[in-house]
Amino acid sequence: ASKPLDYESPHKKSAKKFILKEYIQLTAGPANFSDRVLQALSMQCLNPLSKEMHLMMDEVKAMLQYLFQTTNPLTLVNQTSGSGGNESILTNLLDSGDKLVIAVGGTWGEKVQDMAQRYAIDVLAIRKPPGEIFTLEELEDAVKSHQANLLFVTHGESSGGTLQQLEGIGPMCHKYDCLLAVDAVASMGVDPLYTDRWQLDAVCTASQKAIGSPPGLCLLTFSPRAEKRIKAKKTKSPYYFDMTRQGLYFDCFVDDHSRQYHYTFSSNLLAALREALAQVCEEGLSEVWERHKRNSEYLWKKMGDIGLECFVEKVQNRFHGITCIKIPSGIDQLELLKFVKDKYDIEIAYGHGPTLNKAMRIGLLGQNSRPEVVDYLVQALKDGMEQLIKRGT
Ligand code: PMP
C-alpha cells in the first residue's frame, strides 16, 4: 500500500473541537448574521449545475435587481470578495491603455488605482482632503481633461467615513462617452443608491456588509451600455472574473440560456445570501435606508453626550454605515479597542487610510444597526475611557 511521506499529522487522534467566541461585529465588516442566515448555512451542499441551484440563482438575481434598483439583465454574483468585484469591473470594461479617472476618497480608491496600474490602464487619480467629497465640477474637469473611458468612484468610503454624492455624475460621464463605475461595497443597503435613475454603469457590493451574509461573494450589476462595452472589449478579461462566462452561468443573456458552468459556485454561500437578501426585501429598502440613518444619527448624538467627536465634520458628508470617531485625547485607541472587546465582546476597528492614528471606525451595518446596539456600545466606550484614564493609559 502507498504510504504518506514522513510528515507528522497535526491530529493523531480525534482533533479537539475548535471553539470560536462570538462577538458583536461593529467593525467596517463583516457584520453579524441573522439566525435565518446561520440556519441557511447549515444546509448540505448542492450540485452547482442542478435545477435547485438555478432556481436559487434566479431568485437571487431578482432580489439583486431590487437591491441595486435596476432592470439590468447583467446582474449577478461572483465568488470573490468586494475587491474582486472592483477588479471584475475594471478588467471587463477596460483594455490596457484605456483611460480611467479614479476619485480617491480613501483606502478603497487607492486600491482600485493599484489594481488598474497592474493592468496597464492609464490612470488619473484625483484626491480630496479627509472628510471631503468630490463636487460634480471636479469630477467633470478630470473626466474631460483625461478623456476618460471610465470614472470610478467609491460611494461609502469605509476608511474615512464619507459618502460620495452620486446624483448627476452618470449623465455628466455619458456626455463625454465615459462610463461610471461605483464601489458600493460598504454602502449597499445603508444609504440610497439608484442604479438606473442615476445612470450608473457598473456597481459592485459584497455579501458581508449591510446585507449580512458570509464574506466570499461580490454582487454586481452592469448597464446595457456597460454590457456593450464588455462585449466589444479587445482583450479577454481574467478567466475567473469573466463576466460573459459568469453571466451565462447566471442566465443573464437573452440570446443564450445554456447556463454553462464557469466554476463550482458555493451553494452554501448562495443559500446564505438568498436568505439575507430575502430579509432586506421583506423589510423594504426605504425602511432599511431610514433605519441606518436613524441609528447612525442616534450614535452621533450619544457619542456627543460622552464627549466623543465625529471625524467627518460636515454632517452632509457622513456615511451612515461607518462612523469615524476622533481618538479622544489621552486615550490609547488600541487599549480602548481591547477593553471593549475583552469586557463587552464588541469589536470595533482602528483607523485606516485617512483615519490612520486619527480615528476609530464603528460600523452599524445590517442587523447591527439597532438602537440597543448603540446603547450597549456607548456604555462600553464610556466605561473603557473612564477605566483607561484611571489606569493612566
Ligand atoms: N470597498 C469598500 C468601500 C470597502 O469597505 C471594502 C471592504 N472593507 C472593500 C472595497 C473591499 O472589500 P473586500 O474586503 O470584501 O475585498
mmCIF file with all atom_site columns, N, CA and C in Angstrom, residues 184-210:
data_model
loop_
_atom_site.group_PDB
_atom_site.id
_atom_site.type_symbol
_atom_site.label_atom_id
_atom_site.label_alt_id
_atom_site.label_comp_id
_atom_site.label_asym_id
_atom_site.label_entity_id
_atom_site.label_seq_id
_atom_site.pdbx_PDB_ins_code
_atom_site.Cartn_x
_atom_site.Cartn_y
_atom_site.Cartn_z
_atom_site.occupancy
_atom_site.B_iso_or_equiv
_atom_site.pdbx_formal_charge
_atom_site.auth_seq_id
_atom_site.auth_comp_id
_atom_site.auth_asym_id
_atom_site.auth_atom_id
_atom_site.pdbx_PDB_model_num
ATOM 1  N N  . ALA A 1 184 ? -19.848 50.228 -4.232  1.00 0.00 ? 184 ALA A N  1
ATOM 2  C CA . ALA A 1 184 ? -20.876 50.365 -3.188  1.00 0.00 ? 184 ALA A CA 1
ATOM 3  C C  . ALA A 1 184 ? -20.733 49.204 -2.204  1.00 0.00 ? 184 ALA A C  1
ATOM 4  N N  . VAL A 1 185 ? -19.497 48.742 -2.039  1.00 0.00 ? 185 VAL A N  1
ATOM 5  C CA . VAL A 1 185 ? -19.248 47.572 -1.175  1.00 0.00 ? 185 VAL A CA 1
ATOM 6  C C  . VAL A 1 185 ? -19.778 47.833 0.235   1.00 0.00 ? 185 VAL A C  1
ATOM 7  N N  . ALA A 1 186 ? -19.462 49.013 0.773   1.00 0.00 ? 186 ALA A N  1
ATOM 8  C CA . ALA A 1 186 ? -19.868 49.295 2.153   1.00 0.00 ? 186 ALA A CA 1
ATOM 9  C C  . ALA A 1 186 ? -21.243 49.947 2.231   1.00 0.00 ? 186 ALA A C  1
ATOM 10 N N  . SER A 1 187 ? -21.674 50.582 1.146   1.00 0.00 ? 187 SER A N  1
ATOM 11 C CA . SER A 1 187 ? -22.882 51.426 1.253   1.00 0.00 ? 187 SER A CA 1
ATOM 12 C C  . SER A 1 187 ? -24.173 50.738 0.848   1.00 0.00 ? 187 SER A C  1
ATOM 13 N N  . MET A 1 188 ? -24.077 49.596 0.161   1.00 0.00 ? 188 MET A N  1
ATOM 14 C CA . MET A 1 188 ? -25.301 48.951 -0.334  1.00 0.00 ? 188 MET A CA 1
ATOM 15 C C  . MET A 1 188 ? -26.153 48.495 0.845   1.00 0.00 ? 188 MET A C  1
ATOM 16 N N  . GLY A 1 189 ? -27.433 48.866 0.809   1.00 0.00 ? 189 GLY A N  1
ATOM 17 C CA . GLY A 1 189 ? -28.311 48.514 1.918   1.00 0.00 ? 189 GLY A CA 1
ATOM 18 C C  . GLY A 1 189 ? -28.102 49.406 3.131   1.00 0.00 ? 189 GLY A C  1
ATOM 19 N N  . VAL A 1 190 ? -27.409 50.537 2.917   1.00 0.00 ? 190 VAL A N  1
ATOM 20 C CA . VAL A 1 190 ? -27.221 51.502 4.013   1.00 0.00 ? 190 VAL A CA 1
ATOM 21 C C  . VAL A 1 190 ? -27.801 52.848 3.564   1.00 0.00 ? 190 VAL A C  1
ATOM 22 N N  . ASP A 1 191 ? -27.159 53.432 2.556   1.00 0.00 ? 191 ASP A N  1
ATOM 23 C CA . ASP A 1 191 ? -27.606 54.721 2.030   1.00 0.00 ? 191 ASP A CA 1
ATOM 24 C C  . ASP A 1 191 ? -28.215 54.507 0.647   1.00 0.00 ? 191 ASP A C  1
ATOM 25 N N  . PRO A 1 192 ? -29.192 55.360 0.254   1.00 0.00 ? 192 PRO A N  1
ATOM 26 C CA . PRO A 1 192 ? -29.868 55.162 -1.029  1.00 0.00 ? 192 PRO A CA 1
ATOM 27 C C  . PRO A 1 192 ? -28.912 55.121 -2.216  1.00 0.00 ? 192 PRO A C  1
ATOM 28 N N  . LEU A 1 193 ? -29.177 54.191 -3.113  1.00 0.00 ? 193 LEU A N  1
ATOM 29 C CA . LEU A 1 193 ? -28.421 54.086 -4.368  1.00 0.00 ? 193 LEU A CA 1
ATOM 30 C C  . LEU A 1 193 ? -29.408 53.639 -5.447  1.00 0.00 ? 193 LEU A C  1
ATOM 31 N N  . TYR A 1 194 ? -29.446 54.383 -6.549  1.00 0.00 ? 194 TYR A N  1
ATOM 32 C CA . TYR A 1 194 ? -30.374 54.096 -7.653  1.00 0.00 ? 194 TYR A CA 1
ATOM 33 C C  . TYR A 1 194 ? -29.574 53.887 -8.933  1.00 0.00 ? 194 TYR A C  1
ATOM 34 N N  . THR A 1 195 ? -29.339 52.638 -9.281  1.00 0.00 ? 195 THR A N  1
ATOM 35 C CA . THR A 1 195 ? -28.503 52.361 -10.450 1.00 0.00 ? 195 THR A CA 1
ATOM 36 C C  . THR A 1 195 ? -29.100 52.962 -11.725 1.00 0.00 ? 195 THR A C  1
ATOM 37 N N  . ASP A 1 196 ? -30.375 52.694 -11.990 1.00 0.00 ? 196 ASP A N  1
ATOM 38 C CA . ASP A 1 196 ? -30.962 53.163 -13.254 1.00 0.00 ? 196 ASP A CA 1
ATOM 39 C C  . ASP A 1 196 ? -31.205 54.670 -13.221 1.00 0.00 ? 196 ASP A C  1
ATOM 40 N N  . ARG A 1 197 ? -31.816 55.159 -12.158 1.00 0.00 ? 197 ARG A N  1
ATOM 41 C CA . ARG A 1 197 ? -32.165 56.576 -12.103 1.00 0.00 ? 197 ARG A CA 1
ATOM 42 C C  . ARG A 1 197 ? -30.908 57.459 -12.187 1.00 0.00 ? 197 ARG A C  1
ATOM 43 N N  . TRP A 1 198 ? -29.830 57.024 -11.548 1.00 0.00 ? 198 TRP A N  1
ATOM 44 C CA . TRP A 1 198 ? -28.597 57.825 -11.550 1.00 0.00 ? 198 TRP A CA 1
ATOM 45 C C  . TRP A 1 198 ? -27.650 57.453 -12.697 1.00 0.00 ? 198 TRP A C  1
ATOM 46 N N  . GLN A 1 199 ? -28.108 56.559 -13.561 1.00 0.00 ? 199 GLN A N  1
ATOM 47 C CA . GLN A 1 199 ? -27.315 56.140 -14.739 1.00 0.00 ? 199 GLN A CA 1
ATOM 48 C C  . GLN A 1 199 ? -25.923 55.632 -14.362 1.00 0.00 ? 199 GLN A C  1
ATOM 49 N N  . LEU A 1 200 ? -25.867 54.737 -13.403 1.00 0.00 ? 200 LEU A N  1
ATOM 50 C CA . LEU A 1 200 ? -24.597 54.111 -13.022 1.00 0.00 ? 200 LEU A CA 1
ATOM 51 C C  . LEU A 1 200 ? -24.389 52.912 -13.953 1.00 0.00 ? 200 LEU A C  1
ATOM 52 N N  . ASP A 1 201 ? -23.175 52.734 -14.464 1.00 0.00 ? 201 ASP A N  1
ATOM 53 C CA . ASP A 1 201 ? -22.950 51.672 -15.453 1.00 0.00 ? 201 ASP A CA 1
ATOM 54 C C  . ASP A 1 201 ? -22.455 50.368 -14.852 1.00 0.00 ? 201 ASP A C  1
ATOM 55 N N  . ALA A 1 202 ? -21.751 50.447 -13.748 1.00 0.00 ? 202 ALA A N  1
ATOM 56 C CA . ALA A 1 202 ? -21.293 49.218 -13.098 1.00 0.00 ? 202 ALA A CA 1
ATOM 57 C C  . ALA A 1 202 ? -21.268 49.494 -11.601 1.00 0.00 ? 202 ALA A C  1
ATOM 58 N N  . VAL A 1 203 ? -21.909 48.625 -10.851 1.00 0.00 ? 203 VAL A N  1
ATOM 59 C CA . VAL A 1 203 ? -21.939 48.808 -9.393  1.00 0.00 ? 203 VAL A CA 1
ATOM 60 C C  . VAL A 1 203 ? -21.575 47.479 -8.749  1.00 0.00 ? 203 VAL A C  1
ATOM 61 N N  . CYS A 1 204 ? -20.749 47.593 -7.721  1.00 0.00 ? 204 CYS A N  1
ATOM 62 C CA . CYS A 1 204 ? -20.301 46.384 -7.035  1.00 0.00 ? 204 CYS A CA 1
ATOM 63 C C  . CYS A 1 204 ? -20.572 46.496 -5.537  1.00 0.00 ? 204 CYS A C  1
ATOM 64 N N  . THR A 1 205 ? -21.041 45.407 -4.946  1.00 0.00 ? 205 THR A N  1
ATOM 65 C CA . THR A 1 205 ? -21.095 45.363 -3.495  1.00 0.00 ? 205 THR A CA 1
ATOM 66 C C  . THR A 1 205 ? -20.661 43.968 -3.032  1.00 0.00 ? 205 THR A C  1
ATOM 67 N N  . ALA A 1 206 ? -20.619 43.774 -1.728  1.00 0.00 ? 206 ALA A N  1
ATOM 68 C CA . ALA A 1 206 ? -20.137 42.494 -1.201  1.00 0.00 ? 206 ALA A CA 1
ATOM 69 C C  . ALA A 1 206 ? -21.164 41.929 -0.232  1.00 0.00 ? 206 ALA A C  1
ATOM 70 N N  . SER A 1 207 ? -21.077 40.616 -0.038  1.00 0.00 ? 207 SER A N  1
ATOM 71 C CA . SER A 1 207 ? -22.081 39.914 0.756   1.00 0.00 ? 207 SER A CA 1
ATOM 72 C C  . SER A 1 207 ? -22.036 40.235 2.258   1.00 0.00 ? 207 SER A C  1
ATOM 73 N N  . GLN A 1 208 ? -20.849 40.632 2.731   1.00 0.00 ? 208 GLN A N  1
ATOM 74 C CA . GLN A 1 208 ? -20.630 40.587 4.184   1.00 0.00 ? 208 GLN A CA 1
ATOM 75 C C  . GLN A 1 208 ? -20.892 41.882 4.945   1.00 0.00 ? 208 GLN A C  1
ATOM 76 N N  . LYS A 1 209 ? -21.343 42.920 4.250   1.00 0.00 ? 209 LYS A N  1
ATOM 77 C CA . LYS A 1 209 ? -21.523 44.199 4.959   1.00 0.00 ? 209 LYS A CA 1
ATOM 78 C C  . LYS A 1 209 ? -22.979 44.310 5.407   1.00 0.00 ? 209 LYS A C  1
ATOM 79 N N  . ALA A 1 210 ? -23.698 45.317 4.895   1.00 0.00 ? 210 ALA A N  1
ATOM 80 C CA . ALA A 1 210 ? -25.060 45.529 5.411   1.00 0.00 ? 210 ALA A CA 1
ATOM 81 C C  . ALA A 1 210 ? -26.029 44.424 4.999   1.00 0.00 ? 210 ALA A C  1
#
